[in-house]
CSV table of C-alpha atoms in Angstrom, one decimal:
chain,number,residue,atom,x,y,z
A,8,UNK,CA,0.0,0.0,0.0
A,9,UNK,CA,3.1,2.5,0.9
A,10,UNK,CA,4.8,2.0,-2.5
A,11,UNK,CA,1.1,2.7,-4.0
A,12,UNK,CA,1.1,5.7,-2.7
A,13,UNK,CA,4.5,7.0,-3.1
A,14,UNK,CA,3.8,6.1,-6.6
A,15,UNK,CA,0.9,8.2,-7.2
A,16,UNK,CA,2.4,11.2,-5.2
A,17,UNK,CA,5.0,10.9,-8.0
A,18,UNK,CA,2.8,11.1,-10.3
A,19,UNK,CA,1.6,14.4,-9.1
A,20,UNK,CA,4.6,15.5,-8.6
A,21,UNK,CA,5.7,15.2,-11.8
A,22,UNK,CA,2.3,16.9,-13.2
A,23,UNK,CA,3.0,19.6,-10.7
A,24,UNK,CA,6.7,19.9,-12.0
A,25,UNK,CA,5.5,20.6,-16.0
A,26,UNK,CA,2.6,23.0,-14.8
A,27,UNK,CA,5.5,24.9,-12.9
A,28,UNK,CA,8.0,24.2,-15.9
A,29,UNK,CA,11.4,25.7,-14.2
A,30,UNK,CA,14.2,26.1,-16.6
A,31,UNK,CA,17.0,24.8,-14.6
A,32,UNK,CA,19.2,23.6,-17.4
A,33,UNK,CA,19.9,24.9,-20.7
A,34,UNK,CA,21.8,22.9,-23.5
A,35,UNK,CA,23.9,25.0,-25.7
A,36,UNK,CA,25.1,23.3,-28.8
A,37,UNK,CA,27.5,25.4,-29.7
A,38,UNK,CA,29.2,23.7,-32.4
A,39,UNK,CA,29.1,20.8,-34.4
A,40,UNK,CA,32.3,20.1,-35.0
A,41,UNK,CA,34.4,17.3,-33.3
A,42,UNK,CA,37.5,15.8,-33.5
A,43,UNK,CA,36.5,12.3,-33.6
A,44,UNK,CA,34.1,10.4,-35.5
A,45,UNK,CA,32.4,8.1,-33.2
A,46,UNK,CA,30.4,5.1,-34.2
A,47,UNK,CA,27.2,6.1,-32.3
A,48,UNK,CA,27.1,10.1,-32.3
A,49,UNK,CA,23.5,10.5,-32.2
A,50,UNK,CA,24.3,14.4,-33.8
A,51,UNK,CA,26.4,13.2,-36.5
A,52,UNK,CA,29.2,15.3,-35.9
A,53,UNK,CA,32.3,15.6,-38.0
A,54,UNK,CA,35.3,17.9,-37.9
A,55,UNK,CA,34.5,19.7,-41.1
A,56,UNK,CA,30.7,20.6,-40.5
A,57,UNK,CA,28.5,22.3,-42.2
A,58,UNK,CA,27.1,24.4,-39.8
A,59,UNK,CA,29.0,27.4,-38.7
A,60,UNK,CA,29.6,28.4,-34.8
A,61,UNK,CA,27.1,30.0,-33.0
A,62,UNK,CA,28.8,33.5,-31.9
A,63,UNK,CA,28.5,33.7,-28.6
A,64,UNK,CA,26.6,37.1,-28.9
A,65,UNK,CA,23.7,35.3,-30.3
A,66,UNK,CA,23.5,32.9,-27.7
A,67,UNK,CA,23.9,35.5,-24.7
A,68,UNK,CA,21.0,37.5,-26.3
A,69,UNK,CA,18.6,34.7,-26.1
A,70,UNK,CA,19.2,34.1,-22.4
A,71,UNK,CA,19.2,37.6,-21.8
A,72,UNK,CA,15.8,37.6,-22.3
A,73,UNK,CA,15.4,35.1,-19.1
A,74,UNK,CA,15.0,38.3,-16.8
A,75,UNK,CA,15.0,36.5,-13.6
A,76,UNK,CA,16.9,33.0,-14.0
A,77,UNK,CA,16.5,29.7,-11.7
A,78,UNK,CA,18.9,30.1,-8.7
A,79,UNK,CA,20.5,26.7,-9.9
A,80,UNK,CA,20.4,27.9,-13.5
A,81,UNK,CA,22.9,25.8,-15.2
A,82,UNK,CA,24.1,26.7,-19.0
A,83,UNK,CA,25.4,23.0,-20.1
A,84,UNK,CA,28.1,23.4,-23.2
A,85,UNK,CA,27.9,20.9,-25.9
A,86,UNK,CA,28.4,19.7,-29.5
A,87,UNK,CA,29.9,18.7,-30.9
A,88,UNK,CA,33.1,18.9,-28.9
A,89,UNK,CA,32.9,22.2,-27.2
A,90,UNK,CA,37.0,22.5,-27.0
A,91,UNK,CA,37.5,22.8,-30.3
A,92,UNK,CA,36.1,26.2,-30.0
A,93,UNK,CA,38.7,28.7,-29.3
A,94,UNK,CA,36.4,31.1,-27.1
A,95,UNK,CA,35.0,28.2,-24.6
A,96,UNK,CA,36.6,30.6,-21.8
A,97,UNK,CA,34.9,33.5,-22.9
A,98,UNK,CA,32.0,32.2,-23.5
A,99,UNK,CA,32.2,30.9,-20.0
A,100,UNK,CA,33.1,34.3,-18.4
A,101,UNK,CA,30.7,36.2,-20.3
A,102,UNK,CA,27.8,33.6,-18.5
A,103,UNK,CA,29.2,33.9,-15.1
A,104,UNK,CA,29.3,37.6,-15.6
A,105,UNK,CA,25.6,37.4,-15.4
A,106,UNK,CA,25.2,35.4,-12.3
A,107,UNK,CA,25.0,32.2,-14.1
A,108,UNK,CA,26.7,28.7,-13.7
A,109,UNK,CA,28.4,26.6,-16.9
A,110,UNK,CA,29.3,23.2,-17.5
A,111,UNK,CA,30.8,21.1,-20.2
A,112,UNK,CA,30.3,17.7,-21.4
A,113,UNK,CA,33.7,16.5,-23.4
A,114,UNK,CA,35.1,13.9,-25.2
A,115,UNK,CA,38.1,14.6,-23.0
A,116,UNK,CA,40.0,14.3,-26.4
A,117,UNK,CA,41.6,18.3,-25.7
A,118,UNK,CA,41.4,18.5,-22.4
A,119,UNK,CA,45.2,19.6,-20.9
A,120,UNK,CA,46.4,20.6,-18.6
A,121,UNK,CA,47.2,24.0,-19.2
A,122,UNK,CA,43.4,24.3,-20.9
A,123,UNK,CA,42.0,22.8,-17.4
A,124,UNK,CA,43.3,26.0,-15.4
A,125,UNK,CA,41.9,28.2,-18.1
A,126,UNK,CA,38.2,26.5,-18.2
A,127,UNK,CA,38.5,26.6,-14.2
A,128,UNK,CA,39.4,30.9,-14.4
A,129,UNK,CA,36.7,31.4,-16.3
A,130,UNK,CA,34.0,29.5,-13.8
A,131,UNK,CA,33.8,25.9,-15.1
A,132,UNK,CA,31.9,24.5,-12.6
A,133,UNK,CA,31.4,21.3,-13.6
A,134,UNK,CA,32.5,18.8,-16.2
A,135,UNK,CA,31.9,15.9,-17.5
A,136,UNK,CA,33.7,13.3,-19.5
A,137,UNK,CA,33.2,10.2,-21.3
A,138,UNK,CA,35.2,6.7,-21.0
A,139,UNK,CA,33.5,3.6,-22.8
A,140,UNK,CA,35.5,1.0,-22.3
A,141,UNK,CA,38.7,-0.6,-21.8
A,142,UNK,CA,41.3,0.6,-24.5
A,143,UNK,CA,41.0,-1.0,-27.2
A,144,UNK,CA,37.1,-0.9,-26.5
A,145,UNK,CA,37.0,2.4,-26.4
A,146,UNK,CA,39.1,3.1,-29.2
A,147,UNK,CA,37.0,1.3,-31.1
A,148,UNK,CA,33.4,2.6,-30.3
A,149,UNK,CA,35.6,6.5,-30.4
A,150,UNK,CA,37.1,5.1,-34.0
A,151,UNK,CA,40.6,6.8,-32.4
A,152,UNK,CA,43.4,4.6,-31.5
A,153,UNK,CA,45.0,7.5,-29.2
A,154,UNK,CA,41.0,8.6,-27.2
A,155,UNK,CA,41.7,6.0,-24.0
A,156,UNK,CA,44.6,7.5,-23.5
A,157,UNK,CA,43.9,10.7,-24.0
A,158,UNK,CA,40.9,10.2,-21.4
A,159,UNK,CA,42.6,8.5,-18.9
A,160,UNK,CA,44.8,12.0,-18.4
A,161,UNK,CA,41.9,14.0,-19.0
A,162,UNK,CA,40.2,12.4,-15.8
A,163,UNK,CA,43.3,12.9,-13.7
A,164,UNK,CA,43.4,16.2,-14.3
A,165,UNK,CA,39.7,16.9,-13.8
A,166,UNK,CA,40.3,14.9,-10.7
A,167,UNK,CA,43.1,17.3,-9.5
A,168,UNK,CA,40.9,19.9,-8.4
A,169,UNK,CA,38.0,19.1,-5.5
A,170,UNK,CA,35.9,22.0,-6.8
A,171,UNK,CA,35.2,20.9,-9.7
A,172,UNK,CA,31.7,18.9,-9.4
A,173,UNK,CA,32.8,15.7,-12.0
A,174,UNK,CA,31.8,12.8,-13.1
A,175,UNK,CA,32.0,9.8,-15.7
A,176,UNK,CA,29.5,8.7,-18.4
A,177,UNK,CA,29.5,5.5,-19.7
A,178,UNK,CA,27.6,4.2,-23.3
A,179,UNK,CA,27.2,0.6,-22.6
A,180,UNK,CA,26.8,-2.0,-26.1
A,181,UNK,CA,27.2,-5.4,-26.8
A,182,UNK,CA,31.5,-4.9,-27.1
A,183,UNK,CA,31.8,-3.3,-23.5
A,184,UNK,CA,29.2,-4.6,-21.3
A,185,UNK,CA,31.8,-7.1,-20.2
A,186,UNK,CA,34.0,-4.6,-19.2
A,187,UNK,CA,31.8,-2.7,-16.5
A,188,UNK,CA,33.2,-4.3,-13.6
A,189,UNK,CA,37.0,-3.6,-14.7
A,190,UNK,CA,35.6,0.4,-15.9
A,191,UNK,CA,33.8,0.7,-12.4
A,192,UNK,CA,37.1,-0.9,-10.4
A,193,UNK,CA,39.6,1.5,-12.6
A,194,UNK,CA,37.4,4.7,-11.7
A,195,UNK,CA,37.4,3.9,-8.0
A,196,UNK,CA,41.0,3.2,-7.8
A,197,UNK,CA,41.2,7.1,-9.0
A,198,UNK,CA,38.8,8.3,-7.1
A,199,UNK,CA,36.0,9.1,-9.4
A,200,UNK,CA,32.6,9.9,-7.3
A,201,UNK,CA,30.4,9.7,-9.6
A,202,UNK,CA,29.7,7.2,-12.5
A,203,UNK,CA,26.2,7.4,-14.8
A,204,UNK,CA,25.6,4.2,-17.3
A,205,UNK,CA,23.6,4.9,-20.7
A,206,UNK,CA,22.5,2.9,-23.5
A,207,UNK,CA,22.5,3.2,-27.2
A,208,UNK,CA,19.9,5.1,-28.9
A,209,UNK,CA,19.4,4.1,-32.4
A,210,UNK,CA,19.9,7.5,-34.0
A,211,UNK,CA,22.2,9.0,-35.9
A,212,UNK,CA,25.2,7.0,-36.9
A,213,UNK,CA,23.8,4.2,-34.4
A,214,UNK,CA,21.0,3.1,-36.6
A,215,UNK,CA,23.2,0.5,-38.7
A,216,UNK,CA,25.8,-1.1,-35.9
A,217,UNK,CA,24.3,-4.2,-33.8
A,218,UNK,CA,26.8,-4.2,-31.9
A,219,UNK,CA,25.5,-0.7,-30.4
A,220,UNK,CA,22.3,-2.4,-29.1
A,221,UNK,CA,21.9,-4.3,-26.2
A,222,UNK,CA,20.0,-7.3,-26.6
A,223,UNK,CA,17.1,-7.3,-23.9
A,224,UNK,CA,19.4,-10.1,-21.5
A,225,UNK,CA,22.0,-7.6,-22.0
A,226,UNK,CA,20.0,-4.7,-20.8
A,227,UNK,CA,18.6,-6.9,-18.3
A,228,UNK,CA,22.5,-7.3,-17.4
A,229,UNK,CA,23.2,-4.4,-17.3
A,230,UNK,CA,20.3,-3.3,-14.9
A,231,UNK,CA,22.0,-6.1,-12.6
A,232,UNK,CA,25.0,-4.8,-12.5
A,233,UNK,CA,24.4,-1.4,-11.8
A,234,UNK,CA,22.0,-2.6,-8.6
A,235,UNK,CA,24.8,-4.6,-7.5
A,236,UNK,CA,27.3,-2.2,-7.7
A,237,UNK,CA,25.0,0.4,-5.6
A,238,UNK,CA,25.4,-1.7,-2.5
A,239,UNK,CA,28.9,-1.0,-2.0
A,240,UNK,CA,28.5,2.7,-2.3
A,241,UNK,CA,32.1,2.6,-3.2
A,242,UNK,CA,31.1,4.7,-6.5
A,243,UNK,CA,27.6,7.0,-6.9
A,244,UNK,CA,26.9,4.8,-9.8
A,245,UNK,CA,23.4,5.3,-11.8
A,246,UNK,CA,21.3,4.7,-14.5
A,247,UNK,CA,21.0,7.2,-16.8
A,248,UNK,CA,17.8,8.9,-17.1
A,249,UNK,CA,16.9,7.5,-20.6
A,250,UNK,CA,13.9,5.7,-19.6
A,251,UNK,CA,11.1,3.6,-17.4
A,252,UNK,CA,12.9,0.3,-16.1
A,253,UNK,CA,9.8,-1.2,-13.9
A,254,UNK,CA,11.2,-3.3,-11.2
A,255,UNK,CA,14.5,-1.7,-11.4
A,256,UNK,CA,13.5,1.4,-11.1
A,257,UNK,CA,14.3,1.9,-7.4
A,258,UNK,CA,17.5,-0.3,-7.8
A,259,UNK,CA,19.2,1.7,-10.5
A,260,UNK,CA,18.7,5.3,-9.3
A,261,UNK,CA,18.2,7.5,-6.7
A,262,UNK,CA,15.0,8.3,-7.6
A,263,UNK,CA,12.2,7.6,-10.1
A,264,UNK,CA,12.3,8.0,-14.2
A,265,UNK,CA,11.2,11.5,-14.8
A,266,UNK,CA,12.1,13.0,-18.3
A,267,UNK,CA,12.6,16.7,-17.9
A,268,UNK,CA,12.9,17.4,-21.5
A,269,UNK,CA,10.9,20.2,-21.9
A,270,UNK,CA,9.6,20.6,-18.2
A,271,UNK,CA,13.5,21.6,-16.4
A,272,UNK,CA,16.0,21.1,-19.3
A,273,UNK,CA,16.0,23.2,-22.7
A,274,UNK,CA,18.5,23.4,-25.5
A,275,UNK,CA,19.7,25.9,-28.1
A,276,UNK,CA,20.9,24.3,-31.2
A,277,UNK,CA,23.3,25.1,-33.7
A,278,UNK,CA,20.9,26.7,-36.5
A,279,UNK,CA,18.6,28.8,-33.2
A,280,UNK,CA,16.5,26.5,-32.9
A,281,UNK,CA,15.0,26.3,-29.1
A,282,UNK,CA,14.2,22.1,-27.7
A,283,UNK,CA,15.0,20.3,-24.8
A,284,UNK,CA,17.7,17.9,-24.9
A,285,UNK,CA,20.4,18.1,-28.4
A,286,UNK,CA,19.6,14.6,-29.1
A,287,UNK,CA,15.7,14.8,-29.5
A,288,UNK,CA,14.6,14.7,-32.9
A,289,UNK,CA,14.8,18.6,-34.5
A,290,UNK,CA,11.4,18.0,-35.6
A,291,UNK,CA,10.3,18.9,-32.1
A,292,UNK,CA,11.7,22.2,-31.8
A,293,UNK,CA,9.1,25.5,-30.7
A,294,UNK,CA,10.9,28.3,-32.4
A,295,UNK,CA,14.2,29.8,-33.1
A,296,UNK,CA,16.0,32.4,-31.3
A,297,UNK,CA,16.9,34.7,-34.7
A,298,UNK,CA,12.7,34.9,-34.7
A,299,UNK,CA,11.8,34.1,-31.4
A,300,UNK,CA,11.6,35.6,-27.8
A,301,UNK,CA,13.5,32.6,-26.2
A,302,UNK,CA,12.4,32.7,-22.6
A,303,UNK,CA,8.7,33.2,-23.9
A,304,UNK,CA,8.8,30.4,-26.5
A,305,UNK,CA,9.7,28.5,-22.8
A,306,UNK,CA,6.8,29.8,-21.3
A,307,UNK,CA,4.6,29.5,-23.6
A,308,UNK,CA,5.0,26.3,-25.9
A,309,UNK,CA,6.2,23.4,-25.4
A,310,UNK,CA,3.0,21.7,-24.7
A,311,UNK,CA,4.2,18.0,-26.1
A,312,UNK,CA,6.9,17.7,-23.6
A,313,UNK,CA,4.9,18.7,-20.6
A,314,UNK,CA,1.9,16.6,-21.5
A,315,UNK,CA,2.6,13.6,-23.1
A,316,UNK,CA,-0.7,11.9,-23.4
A,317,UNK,CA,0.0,12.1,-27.5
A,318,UNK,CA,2.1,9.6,-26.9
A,319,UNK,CA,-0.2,7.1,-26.4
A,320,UNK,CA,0.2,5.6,-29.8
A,321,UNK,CA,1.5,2.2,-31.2
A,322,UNK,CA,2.8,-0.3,-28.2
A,323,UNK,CA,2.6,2.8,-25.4
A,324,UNK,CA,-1.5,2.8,-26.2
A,325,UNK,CA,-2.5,-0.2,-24.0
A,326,UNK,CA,0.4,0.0,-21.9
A,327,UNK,CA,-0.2,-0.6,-18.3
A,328,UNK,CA,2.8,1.4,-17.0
A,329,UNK,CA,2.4,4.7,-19.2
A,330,UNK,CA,1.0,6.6,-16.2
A,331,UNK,CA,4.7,5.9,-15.2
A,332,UNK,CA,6.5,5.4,-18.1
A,333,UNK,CA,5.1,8.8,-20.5
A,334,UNK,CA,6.6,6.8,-23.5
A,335,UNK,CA,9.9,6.5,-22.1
A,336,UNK,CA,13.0,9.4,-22.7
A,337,UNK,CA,12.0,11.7,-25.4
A,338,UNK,CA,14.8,11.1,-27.5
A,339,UNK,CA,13.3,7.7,-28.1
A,340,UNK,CA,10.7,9.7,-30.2
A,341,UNK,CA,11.4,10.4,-33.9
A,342,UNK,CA,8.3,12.2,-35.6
A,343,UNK,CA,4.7,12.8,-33.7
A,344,UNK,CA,2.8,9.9,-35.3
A,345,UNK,CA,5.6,7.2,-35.4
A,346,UNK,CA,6.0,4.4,-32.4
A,347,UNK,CA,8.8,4.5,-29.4
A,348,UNK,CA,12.0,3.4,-30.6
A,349,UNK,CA,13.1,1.8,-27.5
A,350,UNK,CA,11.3,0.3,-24.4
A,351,UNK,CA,13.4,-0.5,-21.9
A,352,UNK,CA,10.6,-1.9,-20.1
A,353,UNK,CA,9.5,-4.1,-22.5
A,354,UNK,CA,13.1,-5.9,-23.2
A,355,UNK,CA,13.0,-6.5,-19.3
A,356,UNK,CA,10.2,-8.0,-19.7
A,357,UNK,CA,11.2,-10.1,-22.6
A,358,UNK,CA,14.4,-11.2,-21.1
A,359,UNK,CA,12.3,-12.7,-18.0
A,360,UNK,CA,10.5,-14.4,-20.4
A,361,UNK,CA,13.6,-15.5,-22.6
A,362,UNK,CA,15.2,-16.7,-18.8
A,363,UNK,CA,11.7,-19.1,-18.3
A,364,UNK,CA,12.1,-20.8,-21.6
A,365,UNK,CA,15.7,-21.0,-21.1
A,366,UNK,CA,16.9,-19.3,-24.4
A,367,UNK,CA,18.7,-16.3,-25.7
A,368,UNK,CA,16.5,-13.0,-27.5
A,369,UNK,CA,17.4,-14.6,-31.3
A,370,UNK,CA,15.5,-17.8,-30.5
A,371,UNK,CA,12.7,-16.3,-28.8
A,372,UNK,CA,12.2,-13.8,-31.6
A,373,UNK,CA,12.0,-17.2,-33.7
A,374,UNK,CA,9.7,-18.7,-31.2
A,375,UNK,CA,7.2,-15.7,-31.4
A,376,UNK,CA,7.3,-15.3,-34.8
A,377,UNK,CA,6.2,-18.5,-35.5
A,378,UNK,CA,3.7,-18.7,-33.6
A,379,UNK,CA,2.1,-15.7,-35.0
A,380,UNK,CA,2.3,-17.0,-38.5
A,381,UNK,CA,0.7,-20.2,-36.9
């Protein structure tokens, strides 16, 4: 009966949350250029894009127009790889010059030394970087034979100042799943606090590589892990916020799947245009900063991330769990009228069901296909 209600006062919370719609984080894509080409960049980055920088003028005119700013208003630099940019300091001073805080999220590929005590003068306040694998693991899914190592400094020097609030970021698939134990025991032995676990997407380059994609045992692996390696506390280890995991939801994070696309976290892409998280399908943006009032497009659109009920379309129509679930993380969502991409749910579900019959998710996917011919 308790865990009935804490689930319905959830619920309400998270109605209460879009009504109130805070804008405590604020993606800024401000570049898409990188200097790797990774096998599962959801953005499709390359070094020689298409799309110019955003001058940081443009962006700092659009959040001017946010006259009285969340007191844990974060501005969140991404890509892209942010450090290619020249101005990242700048750009950082100029936000901190109105009372704001900035992060990064990095490759780690650039990041020095000598450019860590720059990004730390001009207010980075927190960073974080991303290690996916062992090293030849990581090399491979980063399609860089010199990234590992480049990381592995790049997290010792991040680590060399306390201030700076830091963590890890892991993309698990089917090559590195198998490392997790040796990745978790590596970042402990430095000292890393915190460690957050995503999966695969297929978007972007990720659409063609199956060996991106967990297999539902895989994922249900996965969610294993993670609850296992909670119990030690020797690592604030979590699963990302991607999406619904039903019986693991209390196992795998601190506290229940809430997508705050739209409701906390916006985003200003490379071309103006004003969304939630960079990854969610452009198709989804409200407006456009070069047209657009940017804190009143926040205000006053974005009406299909704070009330998802569209979504109840294809598998989410009849599901029991949507109340919970809202169609899962909204990146999963490519185009109004199309289905989810990814349950997470459901491949829990399927690997319980491929456990009972005793085989893997290729045989079951015979099993049920045949009987629905039959």
């Amino acid at each position: 009966m308790f865990s009935r209600i804490k689930q319905f006062a959830f619920r309400k919370f998270k109605e209460s949350e879009g009504k109130l719609h805070e804008l405590n984080y604020l993606f800024w894509e401000c570049t898409t250029r990188c200097n790797l080409n990774c096998l599962h960049c959801g953005s499709d980055c390359s070094k020689s894009s298409s799309d110019k920088d955003m001058p940081i003028e443009d962006f700092l005119k659009a959040i001017d127009t946010i006259k009285q700013p969340a007191q844990n208003f974060t501005v969140v630099f991404t890509g892209g790889e942010p450090l290619v940019r020249k101005d990242i300091e700048l750009c950082g001073r100029e936000i901190r010059k109105r009372g704001m805080r900035w992060s990064m999220v990095s490759n780690g590929h650039f990041y020095n030394k000598e450019r860590h005590i720059s990004l730390l003068n001009a207010g980075l306040g927190a960073l974080t970087i991303s290690l996916d694998g062992l090293k030849s693991t990581h090399n491979w899914l980063r399609n860089n034979d010199t990234s590992f190592d480049k990381v592995n400094s790049a997290i010792d020097i991040a680590l060399s100042s306390a201030r700076l609030n830091f963590d890890i970021v892991t993309c698990v698939n089917r090559r590195n799943i198998s490392e997790l134990a040796q990745i978790r025991d590596l970042l402990i032995l430095k000292k890393v606090k915190a460690w957050r676990l995503f999966t695969i997407i297929p978007i972007g380059r990720a659409t063609s590589n199956d060996d991106l994609i967990l297999t539902a045992n895989e994922f249900v692996e996965l969610m294993d892990f993670i609850a296992d390696s909670r119990k030690s506390k020797a690592i604030d280890i979590k699963f990302s916020c991607e999406g619904f995991v039903g019986k693991y939801e209390s196992k795998v994070r601190d506290s229940n799947f809430f997508c705050r696309a739209g409701v906390n976290i916006g985003s200003i892409l490379i071309d103006g245009s004003i969304s939630a998280c960079p990854n969610i399908d452009r198709s989804f943006s409200q407006g456009n900063i070069y047209t657009h009032d940017f804190y009143e497009v926040w205000q006053t659109k974005f009406e299909q991330f704070r009330n998802r009920d569209w979504m109840k379309i294809g598998q989410c129509k009849s599901c029991n769990d949507f109340k919970d679930c809202q169609g899962n993380g909204f990146h999963n969502w490519h185009g109004a009228k199309q289905n989810v991409l990814v349950c997470h749910n459901e491949k829990i579900e399927k690997a319980l069901k491929c456990q009972k019959l005793g085989v893997n998710d290729a045989t079951f996917e015979m099993i049920n296909s045949a009987s629905e011919i039959n």
